[in-house]
PDB file of C-alpha atoms in Angstrom:
ATOM      1  CA  MET U   1      10.688  -0.077  17.089  1.00  0.00           C
ATOM      2  CA  GLY U   2      12.233  -3.089  15.398  1.00  0.00           C
ATOM      3  CA  PHE U   3       9.587  -5.420  16.851  1.00  0.00           C
ATOM      4  CA  PHE U   4       6.819  -3.040  15.749  1.00  0.00           C
ATOM      5  CA  LEU U   5       8.137  -2.999  12.173  1.00  0.00           C
ATOM      6  CA  GLU U   6       8.434  -6.786  12.227  1.00  0.00           C
ATOM      7  CA  THR U   7       4.788  -7.082  13.268  1.00  0.00           C
ATOM      8  CA  LEU U   8       3.757  -4.442  10.733  1.00  0.00           C
ATOM      9  CA  PHE U   9       5.508  -6.183   7.825  1.00  0.00           C
ATOM     10  CA  GLY U  10       4.000  -9.507   8.847  1.00  0.00           C
ATOM     11  CA  GLY U  11       0.526  -7.957   8.891  1.00  0.00           C
ATOM     12  CA  LEU U  12       1.008  -6.359   5.475  1.00  0.00           C
ATOM     13  CA  MET U  13       2.065  -9.664   3.926  1.00  0.00           C
ATOM     14  CA  VAL U  14      -0.825 -11.588   5.440  1.00  0.00           C
ATOM     15  CA  GLY U  15      -3.162  -8.765   4.433  1.00  0.00           C
ATOM     16  CA  THR U  16      -2.034  -9.099   0.816  1.00  0.00           C
ATOM     17  CA  LEU U  17      -3.083 -12.760   0.868  1.00  0.00           C
ATOM     18  CA  TYR U  18      -6.435 -11.843   2.431  1.00  0.00           C
ATOM     19  CA  ALA U  19      -6.904  -9.296  -0.353  1.00  0.00           C
ATOM     20  CA  LEU U  20      -6.174 -11.947  -2.965  1.00  0.00           C
ATOM     21  CA  ILE U  21      -8.889 -14.203  -1.542  1.00  0.00           C
ATOM     22  CA  ALA U  22     -11.325 -11.278  -1.393  1.00  0.00           C
ATOM     23  CA  ILE U  23     -10.703 -10.488  -5.055  1.00  0.00           C
ATOM     24  CA  GLY U  24     -12.246 -13.852  -5.952  1.00  0.00           C
ATOM     25  CA  PHE U  25     -15.476 -12.745  -4.258  1.00  0.00           C
ATOM     26  CA  VAL U  26     -15.357  -9.314  -5.903  1.00  0.00           C
ATOM     27  CA  LEU U  27     -14.828 -10.779  -9.384  1.00  0.00           C
ATOM     28  CA  ILE U  28     -17.955 -12.930  -9.242  1.00  0.00           C
ATOM     29  CA  PHE U  29     -20.020 -10.187  -7.624  1.00  0.00           C
ATOM     30  CA  LYS U  30     -19.016  -7.658 -10.283  1.00  0.00           C
ATOM     31  CA  ALA U  31     -20.069 -10.038 -13.077  1.00  0.00           C
ATOM     32  CA  SER U  32     -23.253 -11.512 -11.611  1.00  0.00           C
ATOM     33  CA  GLY U  33     -24.274  -9.269  -8.723  1.00  0.00           C
ATOM     34  CA  VAL U  34     -24.272 -12.218  -6.305  1.00  0.00           C
ATOM     35  CA  PHE U  35     -21.988 -13.227  -3.456  1.00  0.00           C
ATOM     36  CA  ASN U  36     -20.046 -16.379  -4.407  1.00  0.00           C
ATOM     37  CA  PHE U  37     -20.089 -18.831  -1.517  1.00  0.00           C
ATOM     38  CA  ALA U  38     -18.175 -21.319  -3.692  1.00  0.00           C
ATOM     39  CA  GLN U  39     -14.897 -19.359  -3.566  1.00  0.00           C
ATOM     40  CA  GLY U  40     -13.521 -21.302  -0.599  1.00  0.00           C
ATOM     41  CA  ALA U  41     -14.427 -24.605  -2.245  1.00  0.00           C
ATOM     42  CA  MET U  42     -12.661 -23.452  -5.433  1.00  0.00           C
ATOM     43  CA  VAL U  43      -9.514 -22.747  -3.402  1.00  0.00           C
ATOM     44  CA  LEU U  44      -9.596 -26.243  -1.900  1.00  0.00           C
ATOM     45  CA  PHE U  45     -10.406 -27.947  -5.223  1.00  0.00           C
ATOM     46  CA  SER U  46      -7.618 -26.154  -7.121  1.00  0.00           C
ATOM     47  CA  ALA U  47      -5.093 -26.794  -4.330  1.00  0.00           C
ATOM     48  CA  LEU U  48      -5.962 -30.496  -4.261  1.00  0.00           C
ATOM     49  CA  ALA U  49      -5.655 -30.717  -8.040  1.00  0.00           C
ATOM     50  CA  MET U  50      -2.310 -28.889  -8.006  1.00  0.00           C
ATOM     51  CA  ALA U  51      -0.913 -31.084  -5.236  1.00  0.00           C
ATOM     52  CA  ARG U  52      -1.929 -34.318  -6.935  1.00  0.00           C
ATOM     53  CA  PHE U  53      -0.955 -33.323 -10.478  1.00  0.00           C
ATOM     54  CA  SER U  54       2.495 -32.261  -9.228  1.00  0.00           C
ATOM     55  CA  GLN U  55       2.867 -35.850  -7.972  1.00  0.00           C
ATOM     56  CA  TRP U  56       1.243 -37.629 -10.923  1.00  0.00           C
ATOM     57  CA  ILE U  57       2.625 -35.740 -13.938  1.00  0.00           C
ATOM     58  CA  PRO U  58       6.348 -36.459 -13.296  1.00  0.00           C
ATOM     59  CA  GLY U  59       5.478 -40.148 -12.985  1.00  0.00           C
ATOM     60  CA  TRP U  60       3.429 -40.129 -16.182  1.00  0.00           C
ATOM     61  CA  LEU U  61       6.189 -38.405 -18.170  1.00  0.00           C
ATOM     62  CA  GLY U  62       9.164 -40.051 -16.483  1.00  0.00           C
ATOM     63  CA  LEU U  63      10.418 -36.762 -15.021  1.00  0.00           C
ATOM     64  CA  GLU U  64      12.083 -36.004 -11.721  1.00  0.00           C
ATOM     65  CA  PRO U  65       9.860 -34.031  -9.312  1.00  0.00           C
ATOM     66  CA  GLY U  66      10.810 -30.380  -9.533  1.00  0.00           C
ATOM     67  CA  LEU U  67      10.274 -27.150 -11.424  1.00  0.00           C
ATOM     68  CA  VAL U  68       9.143 -28.659 -14.728  1.00  0.00           C
ATOM     69  CA  GLY U  69       6.628 -30.938 -13.031  1.00  0.00           C
ATOM     70  CA  ASN U  70       5.256 -28.031 -10.977  1.00  0.00           C
ATOM     71  CA  LEU U  71       4.881 -25.804 -14.032  1.00  0.00           C
ATOM     72  CA  LEU U  72       3.059 -28.536 -15.934  1.00  0.00           C
ATOM     73  CA  ALA U  73       0.848 -29.160 -12.900  1.00  0.00           C
ATOM     74  CA  ILE U  74      -0.040 -25.451 -12.727  1.00  0.00           C
ATOM     75  CA  VAL U  75      -0.938 -25.397 -16.447  1.00  0.00           C
ATOM     76  CA  VAL U  76      -3.066 -28.545 -16.187  1.00  0.00           C
ATOM     77  CA  THR U  77      -4.804 -27.315 -13.026  1.00  0.00           C
ATOM     78  CA  LEU U  78      -5.519 -23.933 -14.615  1.00  0.00           C
ATOM     79  CA  ALA U  79      -7.030 -25.701 -17.622  1.00  0.00           C
ATOM     80  CA  LEU U  80      -9.099 -27.797 -15.231  1.00  0.00           C
ATOM     81  CA  MET U  81     -10.422 -24.668 -13.475  1.00  0.00           C
ATOM     82  CA  VAL U  82     -11.389 -23.183 -16.859  1.00  0.00           C
ATOM     83  CA  GLY U  83     -13.226 -26.437 -17.568  1.00  0.00           C
ATOM     84  CA  VAL U  84     -14.978 -26.192 -14.205  1.00  0.00           C
ATOM     85  CA  ALA U  85     -16.024 -22.621 -15.063  1.00  0.00           C
ATOM     86  CA  TRP U  86     -17.439 -23.787 -18.414  1.00  0.00           C
ATOM     87  CA  VAL U  87     -19.403 -26.607 -16.755  1.00  0.00           C
ATOM     88  CA  ILE U  88     -20.787 -24.222 -14.099  1.00  0.00           C
ATOM     89  CA  GLU U  89     -21.979 -21.815 -16.771  1.00  0.00           C
ATOM     90  CA  ARG U  90     -23.365 -24.566 -19.001  1.00  0.00           C
ATOM     91  CA  LEU U  91     -25.246 -26.531 -16.326  1.00  0.00           C
ATOM     92  CA  ALA U  92     -26.240 -23.837 -13.835  1.00  0.00           C
ATOM     93  CA  LEU U  93     -25.748 -20.171 -14.627  1.00  0.00           C
ATOM     94  CA  ARG U  94     -27.200 -20.000 -18.140  1.00  0.00           C
ATOM     95  CA  HIS U  95     -30.485 -21.356 -16.775  1.00  0.00           C
ATOM     96  CA  LEU U  96     -30.603 -18.642 -14.108  1.00  0.00           C
ATOM     97  CA  VAL U  97     -30.247 -15.546 -16.277  1.00  0.00           C
ATOM     98  CA  ASN U  98     -32.357 -12.638 -14.964  1.00  0.00           C
ATOM     99  CA  GLN U  99     -33.392 -14.615 -11.885  1.00  0.00           C
ATOM    100  CA  GLU U 100     -33.512 -13.113  -8.407  1.00  0.00           C
ATOM    101  CA  PRO U 101     -30.116 -12.687  -6.658  1.00  0.00           C
ATOM    102  CA  ILE U 102     -31.148 -15.152  -3.948  1.00  0.00           C
ATOM    103  CA  THR U 103     -31.522 -17.827  -6.652  1.00  0.00           C
ATOM    104  CA  LEU U 104     -27.954 -17.268  -7.858  1.00  0.00           C
ATOM    105  CA  LEU U 105     -26.772 -17.198  -4.248  1.00  0.00           C
ATOM    106  CA  MET U 106     -28.300 -20.618  -3.615  1.00  0.00           C
ATOM    107  CA  ALA U 107     -26.699 -21.850  -6.829  1.00  0.00           C
ATOM    108  CA  THR U 108     -23.236 -20.854  -5.544  1.00  0.00           C
ATOM    109  CA  LEU U 109     -23.973 -22.716  -2.302  1.00  0.00           C
ATOM    110  CA  GLY U 110     -24.799 -25.822  -4.311  1.00  0.00           C
ATOM    111  CA  ILE U 111     -21.612 -25.410  -6.366  1.00  0.00           C
ATOM    112  CA  ALA U 112     -19.613 -25.064  -3.139  1.00  0.00           C
ATOM    113  CA  TYR U 113     -20.919 -28.327  -1.682  1.00  0.00           C
ATOM    114  CA  LEU U 114     -20.424 -30.083  -5.022  1.00  0.00           C
ATOM    115  CA  LEU U 115     -16.768 -29.012  -5.260  1.00  0.00           C
ATOM    116  CA  ASP U 116     -16.175 -29.790  -1.573  1.00  0.00           C
ATOM    117  CA  GLY U 117     -17.291 -33.357  -2.217  1.00  0.00           C
ATOM    118  CA  LEU U 118     -15.860 -33.794  -5.705  1.00  0.00           C
ATOM    119  CA  GLY U 119     -12.325 -32.642  -4.838  1.00  0.00           C
ATOM    120  CA  PRO U 120     -11.589 -35.229  -2.106  1.00  0.00           C
ATOM    121  CA  MET U 121     -13.416 -37.910  -4.094  1.00  0.00           C
ATOM    122  CA  VAL U 122     -11.218 -37.428  -7.177  1.00  0.00           C
ATOM    123  CA  PHE U 123      -7.920 -36.359  -5.632  1.00  0.00           C
ATOM    124  CA  GLY U 124      -8.066 -37.958  -2.169  1.00  0.00           C
ATOM    125  CA  SER U 125      -8.679 -36.562   1.300  1.00  0.00           C
ATOM    126  CA  GLU U 126      -5.229 -36.845   2.892  1.00  0.00           C
ATOM    127  CA  VAL U 127      -3.088 -33.858   3.827  1.00  0.00           C
ATOM    128  CA  TYR U 128      -0.938 -33.126   0.777  1.00  0.00           C
ATOM    129  CA  LYS U 129       2.094 -30.938   0.352  1.00  0.00           C
ATOM    130  CA  ILE U 130       2.662 -28.290  -2.302  1.00  0.00           C
ATOM    131  CA  ASP U 131       6.307 -27.401  -2.857  1.00  0.00           C
ATOM    132  CA  VAL U 132       6.842 -24.742  -5.509  1.00  0.00           C
ATOM    133  CA  GLY U 133      10.290 -23.795  -4.284  1.00  0.00           C
ATOM    134  CA  MET U 134       9.417 -20.824  -2.086  1.00  0.00           C
ATOM    135  CA  PRO U 135      12.097 -20.471   0.606  1.00  0.00           C
ATOM    136  CA  LYS U 136      11.031 -21.195   4.162  1.00  0.00           C
ATOM    137  CA  ASP U 137      13.881 -19.539   6.065  1.00  0.00           C
ATOM    138  CA  PRO U 138      13.483 -15.997   7.415  1.00  0.00           C
ATOM    139  CA  VAL U 139      15.850 -13.124   6.640  1.00  0.00           C
ATOM    140  CA  PHE U 140      16.927 -10.187   8.773  1.00  0.00           C
ATOM    141  CA  ILE U 141      16.915  -6.647   7.406  1.00  0.00           C
ATOM    142  CA  MET U 142      17.788  -3.196   8.840  1.00  0.00           C
ATOM    143  CA  ASN U 143      20.605  -4.709  10.899  1.00  0.00           C
ATOM    144  CA  SER U 144      22.351  -1.337  10.989  1.00  0.00           C
ATOM    145  CA  LEU U 145      19.276   0.443  12.395  1.00  0.00           C
ATOM    146  CA  PHE U 146      18.042  -2.040  14.991  1.00  0.00           C
ATOM    147  CA  GLN U 147      19.878  -4.511  17.151  1.00  0.00           C
ATOM    148  CA  GLY U 148      19.315  -7.964  15.717  1.00  0.00           C
ATOM    149  CA  GLY U 149      17.523  -6.503  12.703  1.00  0.00           C
ATOM    150  CA  VAL U 150      13.919  -7.039  11.620  1.00  0.00           C
ATOM    151  CA  MET U 151      12.939 -10.622  10.797  1.00  0.00           C
ATOM    152  CA  ILE U 152      10.874 -11.224   7.656  1.00  0.00           C
ATOM    153  CA  SER U 153       9.653 -14.561   6.339  1.00  0.00           C
ATOM    154  CA  LEU U 154      10.911 -15.015   2.788  1.00  0.00           C
ATOM    155  CA  GLU U 155       7.967 -17.289   2.012  1.00  0.00           C
ATOM    156  CA  ASP U 156       5.521 -14.589   3.093  1.00  0.00           C
ATOM    157  CA  LEU U 157       7.483 -11.984   1.124  1.00  0.00           C
ATOM    158  CA  TYR U 158       7.407 -14.084  -2.064  1.00  0.00           C
ATOM    159  CA  ALA U 159       3.711 -14.793  -1.578  1.00  0.00           C
ATOM    160  CA  ALA U 160       2.938 -11.110  -1.011  1.00  0.00           C
ATOM    161  CA  CYS U 161       4.832 -10.130  -4.176  1.00  0.00           C
ATOM    162  CA  ILE U 162       2.960 -12.736  -6.250  1.00  0.00           C
ATOM    163  CA  ALA U 163      -0.348 -11.574  -4.805  1.00  0.00           C
ATOM    164  CA  ALA U 164       0.497  -7.911  -5.470  1.00  0.00           C
ATOM    165  CA  ILE U 165       1.388  -8.611  -9.113  1.00  0.00           C
ATOM    166  CA  LEU U 166      -1.853 -10.535  -9.628  1.00  0.00           C
ATOM    167  CA  VAL U 167      -3.870  -7.770  -7.987  1.00  0.00           C
ATOM    168  CA  ILE U 168      -2.318  -5.148 -10.290  1.00  0.00           C
ATOM    169  CA  CYS U 169      -2.974  -7.281 -13.390  1.00  0.00           C
ATOM    170  CA  LEU U 170      -6.619  -7.838 -12.426  1.00  0.00           C
ATOM    171  CA  SER U 171      -7.152  -4.137 -11.695  1.00  0.00           C
ATOM    172  CA  LEU U 172      -5.775  -3.205 -15.116  1.00  0.00           C
ATOM    173  CA  PHE U 173      -7.902  -5.927 -16.721  1.00  0.00           C
ATOM    174  CA  PHE U 174     -11.104  -4.507 -15.237  1.00  0.00           C
ATOM    175  CA  GLN U 175     -10.297  -0.873 -15.869  1.00  0.00           C
ATOM    176  CA  LYS U 176      -8.494  -0.890 -19.229  1.00  0.00           C
ATOM    177  CA  THR U 177      -9.882  -3.761 -21.320  1.00  0.00           C
ATOM    178  CA  LYS U 178     -13.108  -4.111 -23.280  1.00  0.00           C
ATOM    179  CA  THR U 179     -13.875  -7.410 -21.568  1.00  0.00           C
ATOM    180  CA  GLY U 180     -13.386  -5.840 -18.144  1.00  0.00           C
ATOM    181  CA  ARG U 181     -15.864  -3.073 -18.962  1.00  0.00           C
ATOM    182  CA  ALA U 182     -18.296  -5.696 -20.249  1.00  0.00           C
ATOM    183  CA  LEU U 183     -18.015  -7.517 -16.921  1.00  0.00           C
ATOM    184  CA  ARG U 184     -19.013  -4.362 -15.065  1.00  0.00           C
ATOM    185  CA  ALA U 185     -21.930  -3.807 -17.434  1.00  0.00           C
ATOM    186  CA  VAL U 186     -23.214  -7.342 -16.853  1.00  0.00           C
ATOM    187  CA  ALA U 187     -23.081  -6.818 -13.101  1.00  0.00           C
ATOM    188  CA  ASP U 188     -25.154  -3.631 -13.360  1.00  0.00           C
ATOM    189  CA  ASP U 189     -27.970  -5.102 -15.475  1.00  0.00           C
ATOM    190  CA  HIS U 190     -28.080  -8.499 -17.193  1.00  0.00           C
ATOM    191  CA  GLN U 191     -30.891  -7.587 -19.581  1.00  0.00           C
ATOM    192  CA  ALA U 192     -29.390  -4.234 -20.584  1.00  0.00           C
ATOM    193  CA  ALA U 193     -26.003  -5.868 -21.203  1.00  0.00           C
ATOM    194  CA  GLN U 194     -27.611  -8.505 -23.424  1.00  0.00           C
ATOM    195  CA  SER U 195     -29.600  -5.873 -25.309  1.00  0.00           C
ATOM    196  CA  ILE U 196     -26.401  -4.132 -26.463  1.00  0.00           C
ATOM    197  CA  GLY U 197     -24.828  -7.392 -27.635  1.00  0.00           C
ATOM    198  CA  ILE U 198     -22.735  -8.495 -24.655  1.00  0.00           C
ATOM    199  CA  PRO U 199     -22.720 -12.337 -24.644  1.00  0.00           C
ATOM    200  CA  LEU U 200     -23.661 -13.162 -21.071  1.00  0.00           C
ATOM    201  CA  SER U 201     -22.622 -16.825 -21.242  1.00  0.00           C
ATOM    202  CA  ARG U 202     -19.105 -15.980 -22.476  1.00  0.00           C
ATOM    203  CA  ILE U 203     -18.687 -13.263 -19.850  1.00  0.00           C
ATOM    204  CA  TRP U 204     -19.650 -15.632 -17.049  1.00  0.00           C
ATOM    205  CA  VAL U 205     -17.235 -18.291 -18.279  1.00  0.00           C
ATOM    206  CA  ILE U 206     -14.447 -15.701 -18.385  1.00  0.00           C
ATOM    207  CA  VAL U 207     -15.095 -14.340 -14.894  1.00  0.00           C
ATOM    208  CA  TRP U 208     -15.448 -17.778 -13.308  1.00  0.00           C
ATOM    209  CA  SER U 209     -12.250 -18.841 -15.097  1.00  0.00           C
ATOM    210  CA  VAL U 210     -10.415 -15.800 -13.726  1.00  0.00           C
ATOM    211  CA  ALA U 211     -11.836 -16.484 -10.257  1.00  0.00           C
ATOM    212  CA  GLY U 212     -10.651 -20.088 -10.634  1.00  0.00           C
ATOM    213  CA  GLY U 213      -7.169 -18.841 -11.532  1.00  0.00           C
ATOM    214  CA  VAL U 214      -7.161 -16.598  -8.460  1.00  0.00           C
ATOM    215  CA  ALA U 215      -8.315 -19.562  -6.355  1.00  0.00           C
ATOM    216  CA  LEU U 216      -5.421 -21.604  -7.765  1.00  0.00           C
ATOM    217  CA  VAL U 217      -2.864 -18.966  -6.754  1.00  0.00           C
ATOM    218  CA  VAL U 218      -4.410 -18.743  -3.281  1.00  0.00           C
ATOM    219  CA  GLY U 219      -4.470 -22.536  -3.003  1.00  0.00           C
ATOM    220  CA  ILE U 220      -0.800 -22.839  -3.991  1.00  0.00           C
ATOM    221  CA  ILE U 221       0.316 -20.151  -1.532  1.00  0.00           C
ATOM    222  CA  TRP U 222      -1.745 -21.329   1.428  1.00  0.00           C
ATOM    223  CA  GLY U 223      -1.135 -24.978   0.534  1.00  0.00           C
ATOM    224  CA  SER U 224       2.591 -24.311   0.608  1.00  0.00           C
ATOM    225  CA  LYS U 225       2.262 -22.677   4.031  1.00  0.00           C
ATOM    226  CA  LEU U 226      -0.311 -24.925   5.715  1.00  0.00           C
ATOM    227  CA  GLY U 227      -0.542 -28.054   3.574  1.00  0.00           C
ATOM    228  CA  VAL U 228      -3.547 -28.984   1.429  1.00  0.00           C
ATOM    229  CA  GLN U 229      -6.367 -30.116   3.679  1.00  0.00           C
ATOM    230  CA  TYR U 230     -10.107 -29.611   4.045  1.00  0.00           C
ATOM    231  CA  SER U 231      -9.660 -26.639   6.384  1.00  0.00           C
ATOM    232  CA  LEU U 232      -8.168 -24.740   3.433  1.00  0.00           C
ATOM    233  CA  SER U 233     -11.694 -23.980   2.234  1.00  0.00           C
ATOM    234  CA  LEU U 234     -12.285 -22.148   5.525  1.00  0.00           C
ATOM    235  CA  VAL U 235      -9.453 -19.717   4.731  1.00  0.00           C
ATOM    236  CA  ALA U 236     -11.942 -17.938   2.473  1.00  0.00           C
ATOM    237  CA  LEU U 237     -13.926 -16.942   5.572  1.00  0.00           C
ATOM    238  CA  LYS U 238     -11.091 -14.528   6.358  1.00  0.00           C
ATOM    239  CA  ALA U 239     -12.013 -12.647   3.200  1.00  0.00           C
ATOM    240  CA  LEU U 240     -15.569 -11.919   4.341  1.00  0.00           C
ATOM    241  CA  PRO U 241     -14.572  -9.020   6.641  1.00  0.00           C
ATOM    242  CA  VAL U 242     -12.242  -7.788   3.895  1.00  0.00           C
ATOM    243  CA  VAL U 243     -15.000  -7.421   1.292  1.00  0.00           C
ATOM    244  CA  ILE U 244     -17.318  -5.874   3.892  1.00  0.00           C
ATOM    245  CA  LEU U 245     -14.640  -3.345   4.806  1.00  0.00           C
ATOM    246  CA  GLY U 246     -13.482  -2.545   1.265  1.00  0.00           C
ATOM    247  CA  GLY U 247     -16.774  -2.948  -0.591  1.00  0.00           C
ATOM    248  CA  LEU U 248     -18.121  -5.823  -2.649  1.00  0.00           C
ATOM    249  CA  THR U 249     -17.801  -3.901  -5.915  1.00  0.00           C
ATOM    250  CA  SER U 250     -14.280  -2.531  -5.553  1.00  0.00           C
ATOM    251  CA  LEU U 251     -10.995  -4.248  -6.391  1.00  0.00           C
ATOM    252  CA  PRO U 252      -8.951  -1.432  -4.774  1.00  0.00           C
ATOM    253  CA  GLY U 253     -11.256  -1.775  -1.773  1.00  0.00           C
ATOM    254  CA  ALA U 254     -10.420  -5.479  -1.484  1.00  0.00           C
ATOM    255  CA  ILE U 255      -6.717  -4.619  -1.510  1.00  0.00           C
ATOM    256  CA  ILE U 256      -6.910  -1.840   1.072  1.00  0.00           C
ATOM    257  CA  GLY U 257      -9.381  -3.791   3.207  1.00  0.00           C
ATOM    258  CA  GLY U 258      -7.058  -6.794   3.228  1.00  0.00           C
ATOM    259  CA  LEU U 259      -4.085  -4.686   4.278  1.00  0.00           C
ATOM    260  CA  ILE U 260      -6.063  -2.935   7.028  1.00  0.00           C
ATOM    261  CA  ILE U 261      -7.318  -6.197   8.474  1.00  0.00           C
ATOM    262  CA  GLY U 262      -3.952  -7.971   8.116  1.00  0.00           C
ATOM    263  CA  VAL U 263      -2.099  -5.194   9.935  1.00  0.00           C
ATOM    264  CA  GLY U 264      -4.905  -4.570  12.421  1.00  0.00           C
ATOM    265  CA  GLU U 265      -5.202  -8.163  13.624  1.00  0.00           C
ATOM    266  CA  LYS U 266      -1.427  -8.573  14.004  1.00  0.00           C
ATOM    267  CA  LEU U 267      -0.951  -5.328  15.928  1.00  0.00           C
ATOM    268  CA  SER U 268      -4.035  -5.907  18.084  1.00  0.00           C
ATOM    269  CA  GLU U 269      -2.936  -9.437  18.967  1.00  0.00           C
ATOM    270  CA  VAL U 270       0.543  -8.241  19.977  1.00  0.00           C
ATOM    271  CA  TYR U 271      -0.342  -5.017  21.793  1.00  0.00           C
ATOM    272  CA  ILE U 272      -3.953  -5.459  22.964  1.00  0.00           C
ATOM    273  CA  GLY U 273      -4.179  -9.258  23.200  1.00  0.00           C
ATOM    274  CA  PRO U 274      -2.197  -9.544  26.461  1.00  0.00           C
ATOM    275  CA  MET U 275      -4.600  -7.092  28.118  1.00  0.00           C
ATOM    276  CA  VAL U 276      -7.703  -9.154  27.256  1.00  0.00           C
ATOM    277  CA  GLY U 277      -6.267 -12.642  27.569  1.00  0.00           C
ATOM    278  CA  GLY U 278      -5.215 -13.170  23.946  1.00  0.00           C
ATOM    279  CA  GLY U 279      -7.132 -14.619  21.012  1.00  0.00           C
ATOM    280  CA  ILE U 280      -8.062 -11.205  19.639  1.00  0.00           C
ATOM    281  CA  GLU U 281      -6.597 -12.129  16.240  1.00  0.00           C
ATOM    282  CA  THR U 282      -9.398 -14.653  15.651  1.00  0.00           C
ATOM    283  CA  TRP U 283     -12.255 -12.157  16.012  1.00  0.00           C
ATOM    284  CA  PHE U 284     -10.719  -8.730  15.341  1.00  0.00           C
ATOM    285  CA  ALA U 285     -11.584  -8.753  11.623  1.00  0.00           C
ATOM    286  CA  TYR U 286     -15.210  -9.697  12.254  1.00  0.00           C
ATOM    287  CA  GLY U 287     -15.608  -7.079  14.963  1.00  0.00           C
ATOM    288  CA  LEU U 288     -14.233  -4.413  12.620  1.00  0.00           C
ATOM    289  CA  ALA U 289     -16.536  -5.596   9.822  1.00  0.00           C
ATOM    290  CA  LEU U 290     -19.542  -5.373  12.165  1.00  0.00           C
ATOM    291  CA  CYS U 291     -18.678  -1.784  12.987  1.00  0.00           C
ATOM    292  CA  PHE U 292     -18.524  -0.920   9.295  1.00  0.00           C
ATOM    293  CA  LEU U 293     -21.878  -2.615   8.656  1.00  0.00           C
ATOM    294  CA  LEU U 294     -23.426  -0.354  11.271  1.00  0.00           C
ATOM    295  CA  VAL U 295     -21.779   2.848  10.039  1.00  0.00           C
ATOM    296  CA  ARG U 296     -21.060   2.369   6.317  1.00  0.00           C
ATOM    297  CA  PRO U 297     -22.706  -0.823   4.972  1.00  0.00           C
ATOM    298  CA  GLN U 298     -21.346  -0.383   1.430  1.00  0.00           C
ATOM    299  CA  GLY U 299     -17.742  -0.389   2.694  1.00  0.00           C
ATOM    300  CA  LEU U 300     -14.974   2.120   2.149  1.00  0.00           C
ATOM    301  CA  PHE U 301     -15.057   2.014  -1.659  1.00  0.00           C
ATOM    302  CA  GLY U 302     -18.360   0.290  -2.425  1.00  0.00           C
ATOM    303  CA  ASP U 303     -21.037   1.939  -4.541  1.00  0.00           C
ATOM    304  CA  LYS U 304     -23.428   3.914  -2.366  1.00  0.00           C
ATOM    305  CA  ILE U 305     -27.056   2.919  -2.931  1.00  0.00           C
ATOM    306  CA  ILE U 306     -29.490   5.836  -3.111  1.00  0.00           C
ATOM    307  CA  ASP U 307     -33.208   5.053  -3.009  1.00  0.00           C
ATOM    308  CA  ARG U 308     -35.464   7.773  -4.409  1.00  0.00           C
ATOM    309  CA  VAL U 309     -39.085   7.904  -3.353  1.00  0.00           C
TER     310      VAL U 309
END
């Protein structure tokens, strides 16, 4: 039982991080109605910027590397991501208003390749380290219930808590604020939103800025765990089954989908993997997503599309 709980907790924590990545996709889709293929590139770009600024800023200001330098690096990187969002809206999105979704989709592909090339060119292509002070050592809980207790990674626990807080804040933002409701209106119909006075350009800058902030948090967490390297942009691929499972239009769906996939792949690898030769963790999420595409294409919480003829 102790080993099962250990695997379960590990899956929940990883699932929270998957959900956080998926939220970046959901944010852009809710504001523009298009799938954002640039989300992985935004994670890599923000992580590279954070890693390099945390090295550069203490040297520029004559500070010792540590908490102050990291905080300043986070602020500067967040400002940079807002600037990136403004440039994307100014140079690309505002010229594609009311265009076909495939046009916007191709635009996000172009943005992805641009950021993938620009990040290493500006910040370097080596493997960098992000150290924001999250503890690496595991802890043991429930010692009185199970022999040896249940081992939990403190780093994963901290990361899961940060992700959960951000998820709650974003959910409240979309549901309770005027700007959040405007974002949903823009996603439903660009022309109708403009006709009632919603400034489309400002909305797109806001949502891409928020998505950039989410990418920064994801980049810091995964960069702390794995190091900042080009493969970090591929982490976003793990979010594809999550948004398929939860629904492209639902923030709660991204959360629940992430938790289901995180727990499912851990438990399947431990309990089913030995029966099939292992490696099930690498394809479990995609197999589950395929099943949902066949049975419920809109996902668990996505808006059901009804065509009337």
